[in-house]
Amino acid sequence: MNKVFAMNAVNRFLINPKSILFVFLGVAVFASLQSYFGGLKSFVEGGHLYTTYNNYIIFKQSFFHLLENKDLYAQFVEEQGDLFKYSPSFALIFGMLSILPDVLGLSLWNILNAFVLFCSVYYLPRIDIRTKGLILVFMLVELLTSVQNEQSNALIAGLLIFSFGFLERGKYWMATLCVVSTIFIKVFGIVALALFLLYPNKFKLAYTTAFWVVFFTFLPLLVIDWEQFVFLYKSWANLLQNDHSISDGLSVIGWLKSWFGWQVNKTYVSLAGVVLFCIPLLKIRSYQNFVFRILMLSSILVWVVIFNHRAESPTFIIAISGVALWYYAQFPKKENYALLVLAFVFTALSPTDIFPKFIRDEWMKPYVAKAVPCILIWGKIIYDMLFGRLLPREETEKVL
C-alpha cells in the first residue's frame, strides 16, 4: 500500500508543471542566496579575495567596462577573479541586471537560467507531460551545479532546446534568434546551426540567421563608437584564440590524456569529432523521423561539452540535457538505461558530497569521470542515428 501511495505521489508530481517549476525556481533562489552570503574566497593561496559569486560579478562589471570604453577582455584583478569571455553584446544586454543590487540581480540571473530551461522542455512537441517531468527531474542536480556557479549554461541549454521546438513548429525567426543568441554567449553554440539542415525553407533560415547575426554583432554601437567596437571584437577574437591552449577540461581530450596517456593535438580531436557528428546527416531520408531530429539535438547538446577543451563541471547541464532528451524521447532499451544510470551517478553526482572527498580528488577529477558517461552516450547517439530502429517513446505499448 505504501509503495502504491508513493508511486502515485511521484506520478502526481511528474504531471504537475507548477510543482516542478516551484522546485526549479527554489533551486535557483537557494543557489543565489548561498552564493551571495558565501563570503569571500581566493583562487590561489594567499591571493586576492573575491566574492563567492565571482562569475556574476564578471558579467555585471562587463557592462560598466563597456560603458567606460575599457577592454572587456583585460584583467581587472581588483574587481574580479577571472576574465570576461563573452561577446560585447552580452555585456550590453546584461546591463539590465547590472544596475540592480547584487542579491536581486544574482537571483534574477539564476532564475532566468532555470526558467528558460524549464519552459524549453515543456515547449517540446510530441512528448507527453509525464515524460517532460522526468526529463526535468533528471536535469535537476546539474542545474543546481550550474546556478551555484552563476553560469549561463542552463540558459544556453534552454535556448537550444527552444530552437528545436520553434523549428518543429515552423517558427524560424524565433528558432534562429535562439541559436544565434547562444553564439553570442558562448561561441560553441554555432554547432546548433546543423539543426537547420533538417528542415525545409533553407532560404528563410539563412536570411533570418543573417539578420540576428547582424543585429547582435552591431548592438554594442548603441553605447560605443566604431573604433572601440572594432577593438573589442579583435580583443575577443584574440582571447578565444589564446584560450584554446590553456587546458584540456572535462572533455574527450582530457579523457584520452588521463586514461590512455595520449598527448593528442586538440585540433585533430575536434576535427574527428566534427566528422563523426556529421556522418548521420548523410541519412537525408531520416530527416522525416521526429526521433532522428531530436537525437540530432541531443548530439549537439552533448557534443558542445565533450569536445570543449574548457568544459568544467557547471557546463554539464548542457550535456545532461542532451542525455535526458536522447533517453526519454525514444523507445526505452536496456543498454540505454544502463548508460543513463552511469550518467546520473558519475556525471551528475560525482562532484557532490555523496562521494567522499578523497574519492573525488583521487579518482573522479584526475580520470575526468564526469565526462566519460557523456562520451559513451554521444557514441551511442551516433550509433542510434545511423543504425538504430528509431521509435518514439509512446510506441512502447504498441511494440510490447
Coordinates of C-alpha atoms in Angstrom, one line a residue:
M1 CA 0.0 0.0 0.0
N2 CA 2.8 2.4 0.9
K3 CA 4.6 1.6 -2.3
V4 CA 1.5 2.3 -4.4
F5 CA 0.9 5.6 -2.5
A6 CA 4.5 6.6 -3.1
M7 CA 4.3 5.8 -6.8
N8 CA 1.0 7.8 -7.1
A9 CA 2.6 10.7 -5.3
V10 CA 5.6 10.6 -7.7
N11 CA 3.3 10.5 -10.7
R12 CA 1.2 13.4 -9.5
F13 CA 4.4 15.4 -9.1
L14 CA 5.7 14.5 -12.6
I15 CA 2.5 15.5 -14.3
N16 CA 2.2 18.8 -12.4
P17 CA 4.3 21.5 -14.1
K18 CA 3.6 24.0 -11.3
S19 CA 5.2 21.7 -8.8
I20 CA 8.3 21.2 -10.9
L21 CA 8.5 24.9 -11.7
F22 CA 8.4 25.6 -7.9
V23 CA 11.4 23.2 -7.4
F24 CA 13.4 24.8 -10.3
L25 CA 12.8 28.3 -9.0
G26 CA 13.6 27.2 -5.5
V27 CA 16.9 25.7 -6.6
A28 CA 17.8 29.0 -8.4
V29 CA 16.9 31.1 -5.3
F30 CA 18.7 28.8 -2.9
A31 CA 21.8 28.8 -5.0
S32 CA 21.7 32.6 -5.3
L33 CA 21.4 33.2 -1.6
Q34 CA 24.0 30.6 -0.9
S35 CA 26.5 32.4 -3.2
Y36 CA 25.5 35.9 -2.0
F37 CA 26.1 35.0 1.7
G38 CA 29.1 32.8 1.0
G39 CA 31.7 35.3 2.0
L40 CA 35.0 35.8 0.2
K41 CA 37.3 33.3 -1.5
S42 CA 40.7 33.3 -3.2
F43 CA 41.5 31.3 -6.4
V44 CA 45.1 30.9 -5.3
E45 CA 46.6 30.5 -1.9
G46 CA 47.3 34.0 -0.4
G47 CA 45.8 35.7 -3.4
H48 CA 43.2 38.4 -3.8
L49 CA 39.9 37.8 -2.2
Y50 CA 36.7 37.8 -4.3
T51 CA 33.0 37.3 -3.6
T52 CA 31.7 33.7 -3.8
Y53 CA 29.6 34.8 -6.7
N54 CA 32.6 35.9 -8.8
N55 CA 31.1 34.8 -12.1
Y56 CA 28.1 37.1 -11.7
I57 CA 30.5 40.0 -10.8
I58 CA 32.4 39.3 -14.1
F59 CA 29.1 39.6 -16.0
K60 CA 28.0 42.6 -14.1
Q61 CA 31.2 44.5 -14.4
S62 CA 31.4 43.9 -18.1
F63 CA 28.5 46.2 -18.7
F64 CA 30.2 49.1 -16.8
H65 CA 33.5 48.3 -18.6
L66 CA 31.7 48.6 -21.9
L67 CA 30.2 52.0 -21.0
E68 CA 33.6 53.2 -19.8
N69 CA 35.3 52.2 -23.2
K70 CA 37.6 49.7 -21.5
D71 CA 38.9 46.5 -22.9
L72 CA 36.3 43.9 -21.8
Y73 CA 38.9 41.1 -22.1
A74 CA 41.6 42.6 -19.9
Q75 CA 42.5 41.6 -16.4
F76 CA 40.6 43.5 -13.7
V77 CA 42.3 41.9 -10.7
E78 CA 40.8 44.3 -8.1
E79 CA 37.3 43.6 -9.3
Q80 CA 37.0 40.0 -10.5
G81 CA 38.9 36.7 -10.3
D82 CA 38.8 35.7 -14.0
L83 CA 38.4 37.1 -17.5
F84 CA 35.2 38.0 -19.2
K85 CA 34.9 35.7 -22.3
Y86 CA 31.5 36.5 -23.8
S87 CA 30.6 38.9 -26.6
P88 CA 30.3 42.7 -26.3
S89 CA 26.6 42.3 -27.0
F90 CA 26.2 40.0 -23.9
A91 CA 27.9 42.7 -21.8
L92 CA 25.4 45.3 -23.0
I93 CA 22.3 43.1 -22.5
F94 CA 23.5 42.1 -19.1
G95 CA 23.2 45.7 -18.1
M96 CA 19.5 45.1 -17.2
L97 CA 20.8 43.1 -14.3
S98 CA 24.0 45.0 -13.6
I99 CA 22.2 48.1 -12.4
L100 CA 20.3 46.1 -9.7
P101 CA 21.6 45.4 -6.2
D102 CA 23.7 42.2 -6.3
V103 CA 21.4 40.0 -4.3
L104 CA 18.5 40.9 -6.6
G105 CA 20.5 40.8 -9.9
L106 CA 22.1 37.5 -9.0
S107 CA 18.8 35.9 -8.0
L108 CA 17.1 37.1 -11.2
W109 CA 20.0 35.8 -13.3
N110 CA 19.8 32.3 -11.8
I111 CA 16.0 32.4 -12.0
L112 CA 16.3 33.3 -15.7
N113 CA 18.5 30.3 -16.4
A114 CA 16.3 27.9 -14.6
F115 CA 13.0 29.3 -16.0
V116 CA 14.2 29.2 -19.7
L117 CA 15.4 25.6 -19.3
F118 CA 12.1 24.6 -17.6
C119 CA 9.9 26.3 -20.3
S120 CA 12.0 24.9 -23.2
V121 CA 11.3 21.3 -22.2
Y122 CA 7.6 21.9 -21.9
Y123 CA 7.7 23.5 -25.3
L124 CA 8.9 20.3 -26.9
P125 CA 6.4 18.7 -29.2
R126 CA 5.3 15.1 -29.3
I127 CA 6.4 14.3 -25.8
D128 CA 3.8 13.7 -23.1
I129 CA 3.7 15.8 -19.9
R130 CA 4.9 13.0 -17.6
T131 CA 8.0 12.4 -19.7
K132 CA 8.7 16.1 -19.7
G133 CA 8.6 15.9 -15.9
L134 CA 11.1 13.0 -16.0
I135 CA 13.4 15.0 -18.2
L136 CA 13.4 18.0 -15.9
V137 CA 13.9 15.9 -12.8
F138 CA 16.9 14.2 -14.4
M139 CA 18.4 17.6 -15.0
L140 CA 17.9 18.9 -11.5
V141 CA 21.3 18.1 -9.9
E142 CA 23.2 19.6 -12.8
L143 CA 21.0 22.6 -12.8
L144 CA 22.0 23.2 -9.2
T145 CA 25.7 22.8 -10.0
S146 CA 25.3 25.4 -12.8
V147 CA 23.4 28.1 -10.8
Q148 CA 25.6 27.6 -7.8
N149 CA 28.4 28.9 -10.1
E150 CA 26.2 31.6 -11.6
Q151 CA 26.9 30.2 -15.0
S152 CA 25.0 30.8 -18.3
N153 CA 24.9 27.1 -19.2
A154 CA 21.3 26.3 -18.3
L155 CA 20.3 29.3 -20.3
I156 CA 22.2 28.0 -23.3
A157 CA 20.7 24.6 -23.0
G158 CA 17.2 26.1 -22.7
L159 CA 17.7 28.3 -25.8
L160 CA 19.0 25.4 -27.9
I161 CA 16.0 23.2 -26.8
F162 CA 13.7 26.1 -27.6
S163 CA 15.2 26.4 -31.0
F164 CA 14.2 22.8 -31.7
G165 CA 10.7 23.4 -30.6
F166 CA 10.4 26.5 -32.8
L167 CA 11.8 24.7 -35.8
E168 CA 9.3 21.9 -35.3
R169 CA 6.5 24.5 -35.4
G170 CA 8.0 26.3 -38.4
K171 CA 8.7 29.5 -36.3
Y172 CA 12.0 30.2 -38.0
W173 CA 12.5 33.8 -36.7
M174 CA 12.3 32.6 -33.1
A175 CA 14.4 29.5 -33.8
T176 CA 17.3 31.4 -35.4
L177 CA 17.1 34.0 -32.6
C178 CA 17.6 31.3 -30.0
V179 CA 20.6 29.7 -31.9
V180 CA 22.3 33.0 -32.7
S181 CA 21.9 34.3 -29.2
T182 CA 23.8 31.3 -27.8
I183 CA 26.6 32.0 -30.2
F184 CA 27.0 35.5 -28.7
I185 CA 27.1 34.0 -25.2
K186 CA 29.4 31.1 -25.9
V187 CA 30.8 30.6 -29.4
F188 CA 30.2 26.8 -29.4
G189 CA 26.5 27.5 -30.0
I190 CA 27.4 27.7 -33.6
V191 CA 27.3 23.9 -33.8
A192 CA 23.5 24.1 -33.4
L193 CA 23.3 25.6 -36.9
A194 CA 23.4 22.0 -38.1
L195 CA 19.8 21.6 -36.9
F196 CA 18.7 23.9 -39.8
L197 CA 19.7 21.2 -42.3
L198 CA 16.9 19.0 -41.1
Y199 CA 14.1 21.5 -42.0
P200 CA 12.6 22.9 -45.3
N201 CA 12.8 26.5 -46.5
K202 CA 16.6 26.9 -46.1
F203 CA 16.4 30.4 -47.6
K204 CA 14.3 31.7 -44.8
L205 CA 16.6 30.0 -42.3
A206 CA 19.5 31.7 -44.0
Y207 CA 18.2 35.3 -44.0
T208 CA 16.7 35.1 -40.5
T209 CA 20.0 33.8 -39.2
A210 CA 21.9 36.6 -41.0
F211 CA 19.5 39.2 -39.6
W212 CA 20.1 38.1 -36.0
V213 CA 23.9 37.8 -36.6
V214 CA 24.0 41.4 -37.8
F215 CA 21.7 42.6 -35.0
F216 CA 23.8 41.1 -32.2
T217 CA 27.1 42.0 -33.8
F218 CA 26.3 45.7 -34.1
L219 CA 24.2 46.1 -31.0
P220 CA 27.1 47.5 -28.9
L221 CA 27.2 50.5 -31.2
L222 CA 24.4 51.8 -29.2
V223 CA 26.9 52.8 -26.5
I224 CA 30.3 52.8 -28.1
D225 CA 31.9 54.3 -31.2
W226 CA 33.2 52.4 -34.2
E227 CA 36.8 52.4 -33.2
Q228 CA 36.1 50.9 -29.8
F229 CA 33.7 48.4 -31.5
V230 CA 36.4 47.1 -33.8
F231 CA 38.9 47.0 -31.0
L232 CA 36.6 44.9 -28.7
Y233 CA 35.9 42.3 -31.4
K234 CA 39.6 42.0 -32.2
S235 CA 40.3 41.6 -28.4
W236 CA 37.6 39.0 -28.1
A237 CA 38.9 37.0 -31.0
N238 CA 42.4 37.2 -29.6
L239 CA 41.2 35.9 -26.2
L240 CA 39.4 33.0 -27.7
Q241 CA 42.4 32.1 -29.8
N242 CA 44.8 32.1 -26.8
D243 CA 42.2 30.3 -24.7
H244 CA 42.4 27.2 -26.9
S245 CA 45.7 26.0 -25.5
I246 CA 45.1 26.7 -21.8
S247 CA 43.6 23.4 -20.6
D248 CA 42.1 20.1 -21.6
G249 CA 38.9 20.3 -19.5
L250 CA 36.4 17.6 -18.8
S251 CA 36.4 16.6 -22.4
V252 CA 37.4 13.9 -24.9
I253 CA 40.9 15.4 -24.9
G254 CA 41.1 15.2 -21.1
W255 CA 39.8 11.6 -21.2
L256 CA 42.3 10.5 -23.8
K257 CA 45.2 12.0 -21.8
S258 CA 44.1 10.8 -18.3
W259 CA 43.0 7.3 -19.3
F260 CA 45.5 6.4 -22.1
G261 CA 48.3 8.9 -21.7
W262 CA 47.7 10.2 -25.3
Q263 CA 49.1 13.7 -25.9
V264 CA 46.8 14.4 -28.8
N265 CA 46.5 17.5 -30.9
K266 CA 43.3 19.3 -29.9
T267 CA 42.6 20.4 -33.5
Y268 CA 42.8 16.8 -34.7
V269 CA 40.4 15.6 -32.0
S270 CA 38.0 18.4 -32.8
L271 CA 38.1 17.5 -36.5
A272 CA 37.5 13.9 -35.7
G273 CA 34.5 14.9 -33.6
V274 CA 33.1 17.1 -36.4
V275 CA 33.4 14.2 -38.9
L276 CA 31.6 11.8 -36.6
F277 CA 29.0 14.4 -35.8
C278 CA 28.3 15.0 -39.5
I279 CA 28.0 11.4 -40.7
P280 CA 24.4 10.9 -39.6
L281 CA 23.4 14.0 -41.6
L282 CA 24.1 11.9 -44.7
K283 CA 20.9 10.0 -43.9
I284 CA 18.7 12.6 -45.6
R285 CA 15.6 10.3 -45.7
S286 CA 15.7 10.1 -41.9
Y287 CA 15.1 13.8 -41.6
Q288 CA 11.4 13.0 -41.7
N289 CA 11.7 11.0 -38.5
F290 CA 11.0 13.1 -35.3
V291 CA 13.2 10.8 -33.2
F292 CA 16.1 11.3 -35.6
R293 CA 15.7 15.1 -35.4
I294 CA 15.6 15.2 -31.6
L295 CA 18.6 12.9 -31.4
M296 CA 20.4 15.4 -33.6
L297 CA 19.6 18.0 -30.9
S298 CA 20.8 15.6 -28.3
S299 CA 24.0 15.1 -30.2
I300 CA 24.6 18.8 -30.4
L301 CA 24.0 19.3 -26.7
V302 CA 26.5 16.6 -25.7
W303 CA 29.0 17.4 -28.4
V304 CA 29.5 21.1 -27.5
V305 CA 30.5 19.9 -24.0
I306 CA 32.6 16.8 -24.5
F307 CA 34.6 18.4 -27.4
N308 CA 35.1 21.7 -25.5
H309 CA 38.6 21.8 -24.1
R310 CA 37.4 24.3 -21.4
A311 CA 34.5 22.2 -20.2
E312 CA 34.1 22.3 -16.5
S313 CA 31.6 20.8 -14.1
P314 CA 28.9 23.6 -14.4
T315 CA 29.0 23.2 -18.2
F316 CA 27.5 19.7 -18.0
I317 CA 23.9 20.9 -17.6
I318 CA 24.1 21.3 -21.4
A319 CA 25.3 17.7 -21.9
I320 CA 23.0 16.2 -19.3
S321 CA 20.1 17.9 -21.1
G322 CA 21.1 16.1 -24.3
V323 CA 21.4 12.8 -22.4
A324 CA 17.9 13.2 -21.0
L325 CA 16.4 14.0 -24.4
W326 CA 18.2 11.1 -26.0
Y327 CA 16.9 8.6 -23.5
Y328 CA 13.3 9.9 -22.9
A329 CA 12.4 10.8 -26.5
Q330 CA 12.8 7.3 -27.9
F331 CA 11.7 3.7 -27.2
P332 CA 13.5 2.6 -24.0
K333 CA 16.2 0.0 -24.3
K334 CA 18.1 -1.8 -21.5
E335 CA 21.5 -0.7 -22.7
N336 CA 20.3 2.9 -22.9
Y337 CA 19.0 2.7 -19.4
A338 CA 22.4 1.4 -18.1
L339 CA 24.1 4.4 -19.8
L340 CA 21.5 6.8 -18.3
V341 CA 22.3 5.4 -14.8
L342 CA 26.0 5.8 -15.4
A343 CA 25.4 9.4 -16.4
F344 CA 23.4 10.2 -13.3
V345 CA 25.9 8.6 -10.9
F346 CA 29.2 9.7 -12.5
T347 CA 28.2 12.9 -14.3
A348 CA 25.6 14.4 -12.1
L349 CA 26.6 13.1 -8.7
S350 CA 30.4 12.6 -8.8
P351 CA 31.2 16.2 -7.9
T352 CA 28.8 16.2 -4.9
D353 CA 29.3 15.2 -1.3
I354 CA 27.7 11.8 -2.0
F355 CA 31.2 10.7 -3.0
P356 CA 33.8 11.2 -0.2
K357 CA 36.3 13.9 -0.9
F358 CA 39.3 11.6 -1.2
I359 CA 37.4 9.6 -4.0
R360 CA 36.6 12.9 -5.8
D361 CA 40.2 14.1 -5.5
E362 CA 42.0 10.8 -6.2
W363 CA 39.7 9.2 -8.8
M364 CA 36.8 11.4 -10.1
K365 CA 38.7 14.5 -11.0
P366 CA 42.0 13.0 -12.3
Y367 CA 40.2 10.5 -14.5
V368 CA 37.5 13.0 -15.7
A369 CA 34.8 10.6 -14.5
K370 CA 32.2 13.3 -15.1
A371 CA 32.8 13.4 -18.8
V372 CA 33.1 9.6 -19.5
P373 CA 29.4 8.6 -19.5
C374 CA 28.6 11.6 -21.7
I375 CA 31.3 10.5 -24.2
L376 CA 29.9 6.9 -24.2
I377 CA 26.4 8.2 -24.7
W378 CA 27.4 10.5 -27.5
G379 CA 28.9 7.5 -29.3
K380 CA 25.6 5.7 -28.7
I381 CA 23.6 8.6 -30.1
I382 CA 25.6 8.5 -33.3
Y383 CA 25.1 4.7 -33.4
D384 CA 21.4 5.1 -32.9
M385 CA 21.1 7.7 -35.6
L386 CA 23.0 5.5 -38.1
F387 CA 21.8 2.0 -37.3
G388 CA 19.1 2.1 -34.6
R389 CA 15.4 1.5 -35.0
L390 CA 14.1 4.9 -34.1
L391 CA 10.8 4.6 -32.4
P392 CA 9.2 7.3 -30.2
R393 CA 8.6 6.6 -26.6
E394 CA 4.9 6.4 -27.0
E395 CA 5.3 3.4 -29.3
T396 CA 6.3 1.2 -26.3
E397 CA 2.9 -0.3 -25.6
K398 CA 2.4 -1.0 -29.3
V399 CA 5.6 -2.8 -29.6
L400 CA 5.0 -4.8 -26.4

